[in-house]
Short mmCIF file of C-alpha atoms in Angstrom, two decimals:
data_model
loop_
_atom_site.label_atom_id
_atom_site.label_comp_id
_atom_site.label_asym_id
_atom_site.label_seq_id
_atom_site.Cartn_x
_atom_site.Cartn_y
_atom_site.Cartn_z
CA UNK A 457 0.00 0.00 0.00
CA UNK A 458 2.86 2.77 0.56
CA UNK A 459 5.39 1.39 -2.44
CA UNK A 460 7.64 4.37 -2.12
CA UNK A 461 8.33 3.52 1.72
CA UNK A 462 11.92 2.56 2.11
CA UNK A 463 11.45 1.21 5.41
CA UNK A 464 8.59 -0.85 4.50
CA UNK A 465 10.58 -1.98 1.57
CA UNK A 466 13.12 -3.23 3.99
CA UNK A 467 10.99 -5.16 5.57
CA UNK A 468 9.40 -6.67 2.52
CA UNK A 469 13.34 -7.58 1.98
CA UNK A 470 13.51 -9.66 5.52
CA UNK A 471 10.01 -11.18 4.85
CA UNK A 472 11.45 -12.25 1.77
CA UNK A 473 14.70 -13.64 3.01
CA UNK A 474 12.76 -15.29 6.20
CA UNK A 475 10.78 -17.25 3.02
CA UNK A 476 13.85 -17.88 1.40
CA UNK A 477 13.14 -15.86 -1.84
CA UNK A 478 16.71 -14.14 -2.20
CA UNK A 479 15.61 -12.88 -5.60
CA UNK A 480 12.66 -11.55 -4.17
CA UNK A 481 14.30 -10.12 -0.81
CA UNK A 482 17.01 -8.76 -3.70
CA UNK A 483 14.50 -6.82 -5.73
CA UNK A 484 12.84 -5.74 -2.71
CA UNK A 485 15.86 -3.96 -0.91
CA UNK A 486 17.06 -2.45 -4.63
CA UNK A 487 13.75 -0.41 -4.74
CA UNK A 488 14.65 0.70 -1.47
CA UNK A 489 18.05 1.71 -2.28
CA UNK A 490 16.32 3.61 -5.08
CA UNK A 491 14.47 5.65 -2.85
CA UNK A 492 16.79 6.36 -0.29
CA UNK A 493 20.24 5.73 -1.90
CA UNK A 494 22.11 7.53 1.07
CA UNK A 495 20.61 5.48 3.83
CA UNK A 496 23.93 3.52 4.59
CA UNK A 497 21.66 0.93 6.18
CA UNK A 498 19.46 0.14 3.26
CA UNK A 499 23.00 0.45 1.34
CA UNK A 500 24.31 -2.60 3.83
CA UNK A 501 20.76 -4.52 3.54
CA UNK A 502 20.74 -4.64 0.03
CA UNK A 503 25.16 -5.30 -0.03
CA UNK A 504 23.66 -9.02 2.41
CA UNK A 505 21.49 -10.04 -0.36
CA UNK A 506 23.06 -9.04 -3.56
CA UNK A 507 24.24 -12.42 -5.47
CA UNK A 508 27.69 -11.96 -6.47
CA UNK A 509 29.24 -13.71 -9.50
CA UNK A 510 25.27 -15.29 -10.27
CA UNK A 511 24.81 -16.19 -14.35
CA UNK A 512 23.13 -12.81 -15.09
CA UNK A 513 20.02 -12.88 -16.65
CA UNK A 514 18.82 -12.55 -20.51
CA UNK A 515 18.96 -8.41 -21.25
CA UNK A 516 15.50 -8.04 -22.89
CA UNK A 517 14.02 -4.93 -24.30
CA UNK A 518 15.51 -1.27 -24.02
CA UNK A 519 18.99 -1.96 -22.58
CA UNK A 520 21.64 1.31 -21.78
CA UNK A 521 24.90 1.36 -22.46
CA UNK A 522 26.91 3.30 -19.71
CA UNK A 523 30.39 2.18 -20.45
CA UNK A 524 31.16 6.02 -20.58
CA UNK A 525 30.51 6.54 -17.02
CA UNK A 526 31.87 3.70 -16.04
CA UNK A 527 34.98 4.21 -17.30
CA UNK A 528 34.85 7.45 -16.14
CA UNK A 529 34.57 6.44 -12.05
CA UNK A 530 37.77 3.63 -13.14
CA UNK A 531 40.05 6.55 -14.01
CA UNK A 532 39.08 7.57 -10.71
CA UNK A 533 37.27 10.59 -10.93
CA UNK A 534 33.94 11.18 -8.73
CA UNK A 535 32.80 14.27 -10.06
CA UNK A 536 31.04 14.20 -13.06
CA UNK A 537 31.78 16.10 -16.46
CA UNK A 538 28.95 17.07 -18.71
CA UNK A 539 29.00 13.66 -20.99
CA UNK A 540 28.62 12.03 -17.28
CA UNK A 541 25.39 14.30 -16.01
CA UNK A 542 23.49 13.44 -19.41
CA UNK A 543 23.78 9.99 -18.52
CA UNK A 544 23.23 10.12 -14.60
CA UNK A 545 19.86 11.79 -15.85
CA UNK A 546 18.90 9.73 -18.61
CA UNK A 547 19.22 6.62 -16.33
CA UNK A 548 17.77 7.98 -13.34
CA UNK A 549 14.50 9.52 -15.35
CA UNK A 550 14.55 5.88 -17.44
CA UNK A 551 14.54 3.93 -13.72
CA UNK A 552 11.73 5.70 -12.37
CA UNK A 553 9.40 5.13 -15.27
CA UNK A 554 7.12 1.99 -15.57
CA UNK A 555 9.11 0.01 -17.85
CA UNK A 556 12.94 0.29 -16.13
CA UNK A 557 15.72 -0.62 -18.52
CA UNK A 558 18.85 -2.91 -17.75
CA UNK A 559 21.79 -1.13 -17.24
CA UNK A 560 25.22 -2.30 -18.57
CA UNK A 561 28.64 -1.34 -19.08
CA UNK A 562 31.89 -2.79 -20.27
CA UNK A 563 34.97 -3.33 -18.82
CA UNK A 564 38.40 -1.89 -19.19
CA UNK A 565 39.67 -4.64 -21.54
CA UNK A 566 36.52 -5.48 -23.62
CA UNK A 567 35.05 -8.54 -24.23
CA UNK A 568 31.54 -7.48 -23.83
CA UNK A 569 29.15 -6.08 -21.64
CA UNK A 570 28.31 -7.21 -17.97
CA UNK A 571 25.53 -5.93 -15.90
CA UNK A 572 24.76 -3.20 -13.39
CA UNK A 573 22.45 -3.72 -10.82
CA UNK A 574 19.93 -0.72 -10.64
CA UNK A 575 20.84 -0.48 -7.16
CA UNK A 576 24.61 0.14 -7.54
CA UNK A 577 23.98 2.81 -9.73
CA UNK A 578 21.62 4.66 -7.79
CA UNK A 579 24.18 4.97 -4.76
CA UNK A 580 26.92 6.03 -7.37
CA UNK A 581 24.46 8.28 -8.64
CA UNK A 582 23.77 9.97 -5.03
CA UNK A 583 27.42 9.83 -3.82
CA UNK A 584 28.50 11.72 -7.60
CA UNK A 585 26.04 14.48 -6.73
CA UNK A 586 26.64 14.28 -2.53
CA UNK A 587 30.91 15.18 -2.79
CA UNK A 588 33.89 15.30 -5.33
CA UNK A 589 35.64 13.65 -2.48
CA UNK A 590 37.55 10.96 -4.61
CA UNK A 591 38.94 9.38 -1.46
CA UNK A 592 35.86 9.47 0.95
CA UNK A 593 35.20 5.28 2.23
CA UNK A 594 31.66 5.18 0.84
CA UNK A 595 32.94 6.55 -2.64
CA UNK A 596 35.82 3.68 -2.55
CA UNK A 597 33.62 0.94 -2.04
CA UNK A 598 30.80 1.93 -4.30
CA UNK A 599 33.34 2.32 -6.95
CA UNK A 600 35.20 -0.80 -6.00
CA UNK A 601 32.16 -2.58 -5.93
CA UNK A 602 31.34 -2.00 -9.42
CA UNK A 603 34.73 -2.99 -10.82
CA UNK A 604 34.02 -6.46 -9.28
CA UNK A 605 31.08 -6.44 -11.12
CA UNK A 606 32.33 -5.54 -14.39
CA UNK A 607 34.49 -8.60 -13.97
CA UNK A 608 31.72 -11.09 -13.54
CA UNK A 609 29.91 -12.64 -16.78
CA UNK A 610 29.41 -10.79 -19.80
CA UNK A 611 25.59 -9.86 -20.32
CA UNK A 612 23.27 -12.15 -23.01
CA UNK A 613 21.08 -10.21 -24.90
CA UNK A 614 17.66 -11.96 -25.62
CA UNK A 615 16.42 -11.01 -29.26
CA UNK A 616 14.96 -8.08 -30.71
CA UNK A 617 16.87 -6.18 -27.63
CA UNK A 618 17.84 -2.49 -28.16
CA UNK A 619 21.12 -1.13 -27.23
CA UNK A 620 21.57 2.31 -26.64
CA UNK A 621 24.71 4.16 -25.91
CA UNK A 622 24.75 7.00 -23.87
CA UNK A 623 28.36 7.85 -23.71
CA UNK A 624 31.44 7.37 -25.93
CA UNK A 625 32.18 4.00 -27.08
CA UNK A 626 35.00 4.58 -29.33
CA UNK A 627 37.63 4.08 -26.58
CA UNK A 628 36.48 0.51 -26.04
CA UNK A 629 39.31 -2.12 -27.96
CA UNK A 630 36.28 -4.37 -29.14
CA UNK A 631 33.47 -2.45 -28.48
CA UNK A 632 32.55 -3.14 -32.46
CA UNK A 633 33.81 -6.80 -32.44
CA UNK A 634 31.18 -7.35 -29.78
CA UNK A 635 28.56 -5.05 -31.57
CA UNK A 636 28.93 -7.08 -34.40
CA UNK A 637 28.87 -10.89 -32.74
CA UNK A 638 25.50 -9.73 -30.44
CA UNK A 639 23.80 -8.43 -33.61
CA UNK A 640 24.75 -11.52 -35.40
CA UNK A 641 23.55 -13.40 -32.60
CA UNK A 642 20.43 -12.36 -31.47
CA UNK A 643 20.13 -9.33 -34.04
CA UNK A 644 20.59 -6.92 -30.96
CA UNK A 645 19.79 -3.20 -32.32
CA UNK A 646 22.34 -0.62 -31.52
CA UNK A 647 20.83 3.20 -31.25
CA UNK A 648 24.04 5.42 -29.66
CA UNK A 649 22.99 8.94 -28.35
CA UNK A 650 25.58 11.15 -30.10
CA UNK A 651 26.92 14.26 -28.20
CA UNK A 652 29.25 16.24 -30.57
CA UNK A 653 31.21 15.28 -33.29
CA UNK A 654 34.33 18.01 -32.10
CA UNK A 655 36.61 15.22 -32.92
CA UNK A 656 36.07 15.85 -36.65
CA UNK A 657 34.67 18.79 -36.79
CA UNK A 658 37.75 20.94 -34.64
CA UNK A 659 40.20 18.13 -34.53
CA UNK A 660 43.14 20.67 -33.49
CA UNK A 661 41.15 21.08 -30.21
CA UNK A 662 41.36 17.05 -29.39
CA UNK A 663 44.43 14.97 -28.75
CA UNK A 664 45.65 12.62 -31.43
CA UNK A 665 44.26 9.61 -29.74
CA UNK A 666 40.71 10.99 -29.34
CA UNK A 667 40.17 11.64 -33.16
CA UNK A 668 42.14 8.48 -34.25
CA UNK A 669 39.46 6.46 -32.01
CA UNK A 670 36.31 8.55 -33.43
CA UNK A 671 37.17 8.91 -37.16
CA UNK A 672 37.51 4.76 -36.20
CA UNK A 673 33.94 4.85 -34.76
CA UNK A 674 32.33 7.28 -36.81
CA UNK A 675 33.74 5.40 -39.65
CA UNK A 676 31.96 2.50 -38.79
CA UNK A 677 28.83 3.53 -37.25
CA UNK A 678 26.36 3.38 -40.52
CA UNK A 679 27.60 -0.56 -40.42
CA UNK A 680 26.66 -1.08 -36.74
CA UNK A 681 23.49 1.41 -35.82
CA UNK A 682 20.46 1.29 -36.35
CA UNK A 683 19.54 5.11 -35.72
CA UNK A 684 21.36 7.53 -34.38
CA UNK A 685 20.00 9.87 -31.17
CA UNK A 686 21.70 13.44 -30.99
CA UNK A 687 21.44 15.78 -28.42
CA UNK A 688 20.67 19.01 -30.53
CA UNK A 689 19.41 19.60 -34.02
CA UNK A 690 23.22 21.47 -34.67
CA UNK A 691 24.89 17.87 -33.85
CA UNK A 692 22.42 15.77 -36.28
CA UNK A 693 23.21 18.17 -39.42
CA UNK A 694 27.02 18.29 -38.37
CA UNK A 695 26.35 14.27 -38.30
CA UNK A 696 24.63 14.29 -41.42
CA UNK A 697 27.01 16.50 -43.23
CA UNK A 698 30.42 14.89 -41.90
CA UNK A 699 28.09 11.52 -43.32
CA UNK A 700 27.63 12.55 -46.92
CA UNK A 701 30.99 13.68 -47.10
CA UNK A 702 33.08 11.30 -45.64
CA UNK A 703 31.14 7.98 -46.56
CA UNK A 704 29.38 8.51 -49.44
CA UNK A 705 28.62 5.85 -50.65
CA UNK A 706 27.40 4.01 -47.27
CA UNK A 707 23.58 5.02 -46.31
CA UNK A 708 23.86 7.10 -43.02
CA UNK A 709 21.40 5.66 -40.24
CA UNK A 710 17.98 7.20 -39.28
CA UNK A 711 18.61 10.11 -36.79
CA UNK A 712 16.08 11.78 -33.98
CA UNK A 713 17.60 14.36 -31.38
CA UNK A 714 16.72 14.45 -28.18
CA UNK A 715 17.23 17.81 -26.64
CA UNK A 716 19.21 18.12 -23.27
CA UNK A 717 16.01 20.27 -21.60
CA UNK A 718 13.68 17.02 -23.20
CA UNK A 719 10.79 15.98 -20.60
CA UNK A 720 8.28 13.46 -20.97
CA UNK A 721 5.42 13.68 -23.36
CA UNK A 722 2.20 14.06 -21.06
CA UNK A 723 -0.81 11.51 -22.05
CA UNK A 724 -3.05 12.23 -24.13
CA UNK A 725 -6.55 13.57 -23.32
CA UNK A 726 -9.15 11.05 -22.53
CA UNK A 727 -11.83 11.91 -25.51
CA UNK A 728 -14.76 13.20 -24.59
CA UNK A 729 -17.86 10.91 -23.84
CA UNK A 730 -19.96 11.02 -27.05
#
C-alpha cells in the first residue's frame, strides 16, 4: 500500500529472506536503495542479499549502455563532467518510469558487456552528486564494488533487444567486435545517443588519440546502428554533413535528437464521452 516507503521496503526484503526468496528479498531492498540511496543501512541490507558472481540474466528490451561513465569512475574521478550528467539523468529519469531498462557497461579490456544492478547505480548516482571527495570510504567501495562487477559474466542479450549508448564507445578495444557478434547473434539493435562530433569537426582542439578512435567509430557507425540519437538539431546536421561527405557511398542511419532540456510527453486527453 505505501510502495515508495523505504522502510517498509526493507521489511518486505527480511520477509522475503525469512521465506527464502533471495531474488525476491534482492529486488525488494534495490527499490529501497532507489528511494533512499544515502541510507547507509538500506545500502548494507541490500550489499547481504546481492548475489555476487550469479549467471546474469537474458537483457531483454531497451537496454543502456553506460560504459562512458563507467569508465569514467575507473580513471578515478567522482565528479562528473557534462558527458557524465546526461547519462546520470537519462538513467535515473529511465529507472523511475514503468518500464525500467537494464543497465550495462563494459569493462576496461573489452570482451563485452556485464551488468549493473539498478541499485549500484543509484548509490553512485547519489554519492557523484553528494561530494567530489575521490577518497571518501563510501565513494571507494561503491566504486570498487562496481569494478568487481564488471568482472563477472558478460551480459546475453535476448532477441529483438535495443542497445543504446549514452556515452562514448570509441575508446572501447572491441566495443565493435562485440557489436557485431551480439547483432549476429540475437540481431541486438544498436541506437548510440551522439553528443558532438568536435573530434572531426575541430580536430586541433582534441588529442591525437581521441580523433584516431572517433574517425575509427564514426567510420563505422552506418555498419553497426540502427539510428542515431543526438542531443541538438546542430549535432544531427554536423552528423549528417560529416556523413555525406566522408562515406558517401554508405547510407547514413535514421537520426532523432533528443534535446538536453527534453521531458516526458504528457498523455493524451481522454476523448470526450460522445
Amino acid at each position: 500500500l505505501r510502495p515508495r516507503d523505504p522502510a517498509l521496503l526493507r521489511q518486505v526484503g527480511h520477509a522475503a529472506l525469512l521465506l527464502d526468496r533471495p531474488a525476491e528479498a534482492e529486488a525488494a531492498l534495490a527499490r529501497a536503495v532507489a528511494l533512499a540511496p544515502g541510507e547507509e543501512d538500506l545500502w548494507q541490507a541490500w550489499l547481504s542479499v546481492f548475489p555476487r558472481a550469479a549467471e546474469p540474466p537474458l537483457a531483454a528490451g531497451v537496454v543502456l549502455d553506460i560504459t562512458d561513465l563507467a569508465a569514467w569512475i575507473g580513471k578515478g574521478r567522482r565528479a562528473p563532467s557534462g558527458m557524465q550528467r546526461v547519462q546520470l539523468e537519462i538513467v535515473s529519469a529511465a529507472l523511475a518510469g514503468p518500464n525500467p531498462p537494464v543497465l550495462c557497461a563494459m569493462p576496461p579490456a573489452g570482451g563485452g558487456w556485464r551488468r549493473w544492478p539498478a541499485a549500484l547505480f543509484h548509490r553512485i548516482d547519489h554519492l557523484m552528486r553528494l561530494s567530489a571527495d575521490a577518497v571518501d570510504p563510501p565513494w571507494r567501495d561503491a566504486a570498487a564494488l562496481l569494478a568487481d562487477v564488471l568482472e563477472e559474466a558478460p551480459l546475453p542479450f535476448a532477441p529483438g533487444a535495443v542497445l543504446c549508448s549514452l556515452g562514448g564507445s570509441w575508446g572501447q578495444p572491441d566495443h565493435l567486435a562485440c557489436l557485431r557478434r551480439a547483432r549476429a547473434a540475437t540481431g541486438l539493435r544498436h541506437v548510440p545517443l551522439l553528443h558532438d562530433c568536435a573530434p572531426l569537426v575541430v580536430p586541433e582542439q582534441c588529442s591525437t588519440g581521441v580523433v584516431r578512435g572517433y574517425a575509427r567509430w564514426f567510420s563505422n557507425l552506418a555498419l553497426h546502428a540502427d539510428g542515431v540519437l543526438a542531443i541538438s538539431h546542430a549535432t544531427r546536421d554536423d552528423f549528417a554533413r560529416l556523413h555525406a561527405a566522408l562515406l558517401p557511398e554508405l547510407p547514413a542511419p535514421p537520426q532523432a535528437v533528443l534535446r538536453l532540456d527534453a521531458t516526458p510527453r504528457p498523455p493524451p486527453p481522454e476523448a470526450a464521452p460522445p
